[in-house]
mmCIF file of C-alpha atoms in Angstrom:
data_model
loop_
_atom_site.group_PDB
_atom_site.id
_atom_site.type_symbol
_atom_site.label_atom_id
_atom_site.label_comp_id
_atom_site.label_asym_id
_atom_site.label_seq_id
_atom_site.Cartn_x
_atom_site.Cartn_y
_atom_site.Cartn_z
ATOM 1 C CA MET A 1 -0.058 0.355 -0.100
ATOM 2 C CA LEU A 2 2.451 2.523 0.554
ATOM 3 C CA ALA A 3 5.015 3.990 -1.603
ATOM 4 C CA VAL A 4 7.479 7.203 -1.586
ATOM 5 C CA ILE A 5 7.921 10.182 -3.935
ATOM 6 C CA LEU A 6 9.715 9.086 -7.325
ATOM 7 C CA PRO A 7 13.430 9.319 -7.583
ATOM 8 C CA GLY A 8 14.985 12.107 -9.403
ATOM 9 C CA THR A 9 12.004 14.519 -9.019
ATOM 10 C CA SER A 10 13.132 18.064 -8.295
ATOM 11 C CA HIS A 11 12.742 19.508 -4.510
ATOM 12 C CA SER A 12 14.053 22.631 -2.765
ATOM 13 C CA LYS A 13 16.037 21.815 0.217
ATOM 14 C CA ALA A 14 13.104 22.112 2.607
ATOM 15 C CA GLU A 15 10.988 19.721 0.356
ATOM 16 C CA SER A 16 13.601 17.385 0.457
ATOM 17 C CA GLY A 17 14.072 17.540 3.778
ATOM 18 C CA VAL A 18 10.646 16.601 4.680
ATOM 19 C CA HIS A 19 10.363 13.597 2.027
ATOM 20 C CA GLU A 20 13.176 12.395 3.851
ATOM 21 C CA ALA A 21 11.633 12.675 7.068
ATOM 22 C CA VAL A 22 8.389 10.525 5.846
ATOM 23 C CA ARG A 23 10.754 8.009 4.122
ATOM 24 C CA ARG A 24 12.462 7.010 7.460
ATOM 25 C CA LEU A 25 9.083 7.038 9.499
ATOM 26 C CA GLU A 26 7.702 5.011 6.507
ATOM 27 C CA ASP A 27 10.364 2.533 6.941
ATOM 28 C CA GLU A 28 9.562 1.917 10.758
ATOM 29 C CA TRP A 29 5.927 1.676 9.751
ATOM 30 C CA ALA A 30 6.915 -1.145 7.515
ATOM 31 C CA GLU A 31 9.525 -2.664 10.285
ATOM 32 C CA ILE A 32 6.480 -2.538 12.477
ATOM 33 C CA PHE A 33 4.033 -3.927 10.297
ATOM 34 C CA TYR A 34 5.594 -6.928 9.328
ATOM 35 C CA ARG A 35 8.593 -7.768 11.329
ATOM 36 C CA LEU A 36 6.733 -7.429 15.004
ATOM 37 C CA PRO A 37 4.334 -9.704 16.260
ATOM 38 C CA PRO A 38 0.298 -8.286 16.280
ATOM 39 C CA SER A 39 0.379 -8.235 20.199
ATOM 40 C CA GLU A 40 3.289 -5.304 19.440
ATOM 41 C CA HIS A 41 1.480 -3.338 16.647
ATOM 42 C CA ALA A 42 -1.164 -1.061 18.765
ATOM 43 C CA GLU A 43 1.835 0.581 20.999
ATOM 44 C CA LYS A 44 4.083 1.020 18.383
ATOM 45 C CA PHE A 45 1.778 2.500 16.157
ATOM 46 C CA LYS A 46 0.350 4.976 18.663
ATOM 47 C CA GLY A 47 4.029 5.931 19.265
ATOM 48 C CA LEU A 48 4.783 6.373 15.464
ATOM 49 C CA LEU A 49 1.343 8.228 15.110
ATOM 50 C CA ALA A 50 2.413 11.086 17.367
ATOM 51 C CA ARG A 51 5.957 11.410 15.265
ATOM 52 C CA VAL A 52 4.264 11.762 11.930
ATOM 53 C CA HIS A 53 1.610 14.131 13.160
ATOM 54 C CA ALA A 54 4.202 16.250 14.713
ATOM 55 C CA VAL A 55 5.440 16.363 10.895
ATOM 56 C CA SER A 56 2.030 17.337 9.477
ATOM 57 C CA GLU A 57 1.957 19.742 11.750
ATOM 58 C CA GLN A 58 5.014 21.389 11.088
ATOM 59 C CA HIS A 59 4.574 21.194 7.414
ATOM 60 C CA PRO A 60 0.729 21.412 6.625
ATOM 61 C CA LYS A 61 1.389 22.597 2.721
ATOM 62 C CA GLU A 62 3.189 18.771 2.083
ATOM 63 C CA ALA A 63 1.141 15.812 1.239
ATOM 64 C CA ASP A 64 3.523 12.968 2.451
ATOM 65 C CA PRO A 65 3.189 13.564 5.850
ATOM 66 C CA LEU A 66 -0.766 13.314 5.444
ATOM 67 C CA VAL A 67 -0.460 10.343 3.526
ATOM 68 C CA LEU A 68 1.935 8.568 5.971
ATOM 69 C CA GLU A 69 -0.307 9.812 8.557
ATOM 70 C CA ALA A 70 -3.645 8.181 7.057
ATOM 71 C CA ILE A 71 -1.763 4.988 6.679
ATOM 72 C CA VAL A 72 -0.538 4.587 10.388
ATOM 73 C CA LEU A 73 -4.038 5.379 11.682
ATOM 74 C CA CYS A 74 -5.688 2.834 9.479
ATOM 75 C CA THR A 75 -3.345 0.122 10.833
ATOM 76 C CA TYR A 76 -3.184 1.316 14.464
ATOM 77 C CA ALA A 77 -6.937 1.475 14.441
ATOM 78 C CA ALA A 78 -6.442 -2.605 13.207
ATOM 79 C CA ALA A 79 -4.259 -3.165 15.780
ATOM 80 C CA ASP A 80 -6.415 -1.757 18.457
ATOM 81 C CA VAL A 81 -9.756 -2.443 17.496
ATOM 82 C CA GLY A 82 -12.574 -0.596 19.879
ATOM 83 C CA LEU A 83 -15.183 2.248 19.809
ATOM 84 C CA SER A 84 -12.518 4.342 18.302
ATOM 85 C CA SER A 85 -11.122 2.394 15.373
ATOM 86 C CA LEU A 86 -13.753 3.846 12.716
ATOM 87 C CA SER A 87 -13.576 7.505 13.871
ATOM 88 C CA ARG A 88 -9.780 6.738 13.275
ATOM 89 C CA VAL A 89 -10.507 5.363 9.671
ATOM 90 C CA SER A 90 -12.520 8.272 8.990
ATOM 91 C CA GLU A 91 -10.259 10.673 10.105
ATOM 92 C CA ALA A 92 -7.480 8.995 7.505
ATOM 93 C CA ARG A 93 -10.351 9.453 4.884
ATOM 94 C CA GLU A 94 -10.178 13.084 5.530
ATOM 95 C CA LEU A 95 -6.367 13.283 5.744
ATOM 96 C CA LEU A 96 -6.156 11.515 2.473
ATOM 97 C CA ILE A 97 -8.393 13.847 0.760
ATOM 98 C CA LYS A 98 -6.324 16.791 2.113
ATOM 99 C CA ALA A 99 -3.246 15.356 0.800
ATOM 100 C CA ILE A 100 -4.927 14.624 -2.790
ATOM 101 C CA ASP A 101 -6.015 18.645 -2.561
ATOM 102 C CA ILE A 102 -2.113 19.322 -2.139
ATOM 103 C CA ASP A 103 -0.612 17.111 -4.498
ATOM 104 C CA PRO A 104 -2.197 14.216 -6.155
ATOM 105 C CA ARG A 105 1.376 12.508 -7.145
ATOM 106 C CA ALA A 106 2.292 12.298 -3.416
ATOM 107 C CA MET A 107 3.902 8.887 -2.659
ATOM 108 C CA GLU A 108 2.945 7.902 -5.740
ATOM 109 C CA GLY A 109 -0.588 7.617 -5.798
ATOM 110 C CA SER A 110 -0.810 6.224 -2.425
ATOM 111 C CA ALA A 111 -3.245 8.376 -1.073
ATOM 112 C CA TYR A 112 -5.730 7.229 -3.842
ATOM 113 C CA ILE A 113 -4.489 3.878 -3.348
ATOM 114 C CA THR A 114 -5.644 3.760 0.355
ATOM 115 C CA LEU A 115 -8.933 5.367 -0.237
ATOM 116 C CA GLY A 116 -10.202 2.833 -2.939
ATOM 117 C CA ASN A 117 -9.157 0.281 -0.741
ATOM 118 C CA LEU A 118 -11.123 2.088 2.409
ATOM 119 C CA TYR A 119 -14.074 2.481 0.280
ATOM 120 C CA TYR A 120 -14.156 -1.137 -1.222
ATOM 121 C CA ARG A 121 -13.567 -2.971 2.153
ATOM 122 C CA LEU A 122 -15.333 -1.263 4.789
ATOM 123 C CA PRO A 123 -19.152 -1.679 5.086
ATOM 124 C CA GLY A 124 -21.200 1.141 3.593
ATOM 125 C CA TRP A 125 -23.772 3.336 5.492
ATOM 126 C CA PRO A 126 -24.808 3.024 8.256
ATOM 127 C CA ILE A 127 -21.535 1.329 9.881
ATOM 128 C CA SER A 128 -18.918 3.147 7.498
ATOM 129 C CA PHE A 129 -18.545 4.712 4.380
ATOM 130 C CA GLY A 130 -17.866 1.873 1.844
ATOM 131 C CA ASP A 131 -18.931 1.983 -1.435
ATOM 132 C CA ASP A 132 -17.673 0.274 -4.069
ATOM 133 C CA ASP A 133 -18.188 2.838 -6.941
ATOM 134 C CA SER A 134 -15.731 5.033 -5.295
ATOM 135 C CA ALA A 135 -13.437 2.480 -5.009
ATOM 136 C CA ARG A 136 -13.547 1.910 -8.506
ATOM 137 C CA GLN A 137 -12.884 5.417 -8.849
ATOM 138 C CA TYR A 138 -10.013 6.132 -6.616
ATOM 139 C CA LEU A 139 -8.090 2.749 -7.785
ATOM 140 C CA GLU A 140 -8.464 3.990 -11.383
ATOM 141 C CA ALA A 141 -7.205 7.540 -10.664
ATOM 142 C CA ALA A 142 -4.041 5.760 -9.024
ATOM 143 C CA LEU A 143 -3.466 3.610 -12.078
ATOM 144 C CA LYS A 144 -4.027 6.704 -14.500
ATOM 145 C CA LEU A 145 -1.304 8.656 -12.562
ATOM 146 C CA TYR A 146 1.376 5.495 -12.186
ATOM 147 C CA PRO A 147 0.245 3.087 -14.907
ATOM 148 C CA ASN A 148 3.209 0.788 -14.532
ATOM 149 C CA ALA A 149 3.704 0.792 -10.630
ATOM 150 C CA LEU A 150 3.363 -2.496 -8.363
ATOM 151 C CA ASP A 151 0.848 -1.011 -6.004
ATOM 152 C CA SER A 152 -1.342 0.566 -8.396
ATOM 153 C CA ASN A 153 -1.672 -2.528 -10.490
ATOM 154 C CA TYR A 154 -2.043 -4.684 -7.909
ATOM 155 C CA PHE A 155 -4.685 -3.190 -5.842
ATOM 156 C CA TYR A 156 -6.504 -2.673 -9.068
ATOM 157 C CA GLY A 157 -6.330 -6.035 -10.393
ATOM 158 C CA ASP A 158 -7.055 -7.149 -6.681
ATOM 159 C CA PHE A 159 -10.477 -5.300 -6.750
ATOM 160 C CA LEU A 160 -11.456 -6.629 -9.765
ATOM 161 C CA LEU A 161 -10.741 -10.085 -8.715
ATOM 162 C CA GLN A 162 -13.024 -9.384 -5.698
ATOM 163 C CA GLN A 163 -15.195 -8.193 -7.663
ATOM 164 C CA GLY A 164 -15.210 -11.524 -9.828
ATOM 165 C CA GLU A 165 -13.926 -9.686 -12.656
ATOM 166 C CA TYR A 166 -11.178 -12.198 -13.258
ATOM 167 C CA ASP A 167 -10.051 -11.627 -16.768
ATOM 168 C CA LYS A 168 -9.921 -8.149 -16.460
ATOM 169 C CA ALA A 169 -7.990 -8.596 -13.072
ATOM 170 C CA LEU A 170 -5.011 -10.676 -14.919
ATOM 171 C CA PRO A 171 -3.223 -8.097 -16.652
ATOM 172 C CA TYR A 172 -3.119 -5.970 -14.032
ATOM 173 C CA LEU A 173 -1.690 -8.504 -11.684
ATOM 174 C CA GLU A 174 0.667 -9.844 -14.090
ATOM 175 C CA LYS A 175 2.174 -6.328 -14.602
ATOM 176 C CA ALA A 176 2.423 -6.186 -11.007
ATOM 177 C CA GLU A 177 4.141 -9.526 -11.152
ATOM 178 C CA LYS A 178 6.708 -7.954 -13.602
ATOM 179 C CA ALA A 179 7.095 -4.441 -11.695
ATOM 180 C CA PRO A 180 10.426 -4.354 -10.266
ATOM 181 C CA ILE A 181 11.247 -3.957 -6.601
ATOM 182 C CA ARG A 182 11.888 -0.326 -5.565
ATOM 183 C CA PRO A 183 15.359 -0.472 -3.613
ATOM 184 C CA TYR A 184 13.988 2.035 -1.091
ATOM 185 C CA MET A 185 10.683 0.245 -0.626
ATOM 186 C CA LEU A 186 12.557 -3.379 -0.277
ATOM 187 C CA LEU A 187 10.527 -4.764 2.892
ATOM 188 C CA SER A 188 7.034 -3.250 1.709
ATOM 189 C CA ASP A 189 7.554 -4.602 -1.974
ATOM 190 C CA ALA A 190 8.731 -7.971 -1.010
ATOM 191 C CA LYS A 191 5.697 -8.447 1.036
ATOM 192 C CA LEU A 192 3.399 -6.818 -1.904
ATOM 193 C CA LYS A 193 4.981 -9.285 -4.274
ATOM 194 C CA GLU A 194 3.490 -12.127 -1.969
ATOM 195 C CA GLU A 195 0.233 -10.722 -2.306
ATOM 196 C CA VAL A 196 0.708 -10.301 -6.322
ATOM 197 C CA ARG A 197 1.345 -14.136 -6.682
ATOM 198 C CA GLU A 198 -1.669 -15.049 -4.148
ATOM 199 C CA ALA A 199 -3.919 -13.023 -6.445
ATOM 200 C CA LEU A 200 -2.904 -14.111 -9.654
ATOM 201 C CA ILE A 201 -3.235 -17.936 -8.780
ATOM 202 C CA ALA A 202 -7.046 -16.731 -7.488
ATOM 203 C CA ALA A 203 -7.621 -14.818 -10.535
ATOM 204 C CA ARG A 204 -6.452 -18.063 -12.929
ATOM 205 C CA GLU A 205 -8.637 -20.420 -10.684
ATOM 206 C CA LYS A 206 -11.206 -17.913 -10.834
ATOM 207 C CA ARG A 207 -12.233 -17.200 -7.222
ATOM 208 C CA ASP A 208 -11.928 -14.169 -5.200
ATOM 209 C CA GLU A 209 -10.878 -15.523 -1.178
ATOM 210 C CA HIS A 210 -6.983 -14.855 -1.092
ATOM 211 C CA GLY A 211 -6.862 -12.981 1.611
ATOM 212 C CA ASP A 212 -4.652 -9.897 2.443
ATOM 213 C CA PHE A 213 -4.331 -7.047 4.563
ATOM 214 C CA PHE A 214 -7.446 -5.395 3.948
ATOM 215 C CA GLN A 215 -9.342 -8.412 4.454
ATOM 216 C CA SER A 216 -7.703 -8.711 7.782
ATOM 217 C CA PHE A 217 -8.273 -5.405 8.281
ATOM 218 C CA LEU A 218 -12.188 -5.807 8.106
ATOM 219 C CA THR A 219 -12.307 -9.072 10.105
ATOM 220 C CA SER A 220 -10.208 -7.150 13.007
ATOM 221 C CA PHE A 221 -13.611 -5.104 13.009
ATOM 222 C CA PHE A 222 -16.580 -7.509 12.410
ATOM 223 C CA GLY A 223 -15.171 -10.701 13.094
ATOM 224 C CA ASN A 224 -14.168 -13.736 10.649
ATOM 225 C CA ASP A 225 -17.961 -13.789 8.906
ATOM 226 C CA ALA A 226 -17.571 -9.916 8.403
ATOM 227 C CA LYS A 227 -18.774 -9.385 4.648
ATOM 228 C CA LYS A 228 -19.085 -5.895 3.533
ATOM 229 C CA PRO A 229 -23.430 -5.114 3.251
#
């Protein structure tokens, strides 16, 4: 789900400092999410969230900190399930919308990708804001901006897979499989490649249940039998 600014893009010294700070915090997110046991996630994400939020406040005109803050909020909500979980997700949505207003291309379209997944995976009204049409629009927006990226192709292909559009999903998943692992995203991209391979098998077998982070995210709220209304 996470991506960073394209290498080689020109920025002022101040802007570069913000992006480097976000990249370091992003690396911490990946280490927590992928390497630490789930029992430690809530405490670690809570601490990380405070530091990311501080960067967002210091640089209110920058989109990258807002995107990362939203992602940390989502994973914190899933790790610390309770009455405040859905309010954290709603707060994340507002941060992502704000980030898109500042810079739609921030973090390689991660705001669009995250919004698309939240709109798809979460239940609709009156429980939450889930909506398949909005999900499709956000995921397609990310793909339009970054047509060759690993994450934009995977998450759009996965959306189509879960919609039962198996044949349509295959080209996007195959493109994600061929996309290189970015040197500045080694851990996250390697884990995403595992999801790609599982999704490809599911698409070729014409089944939509292969399991990924967002399915676990939904189950955290609503239990093993959770299905979006």
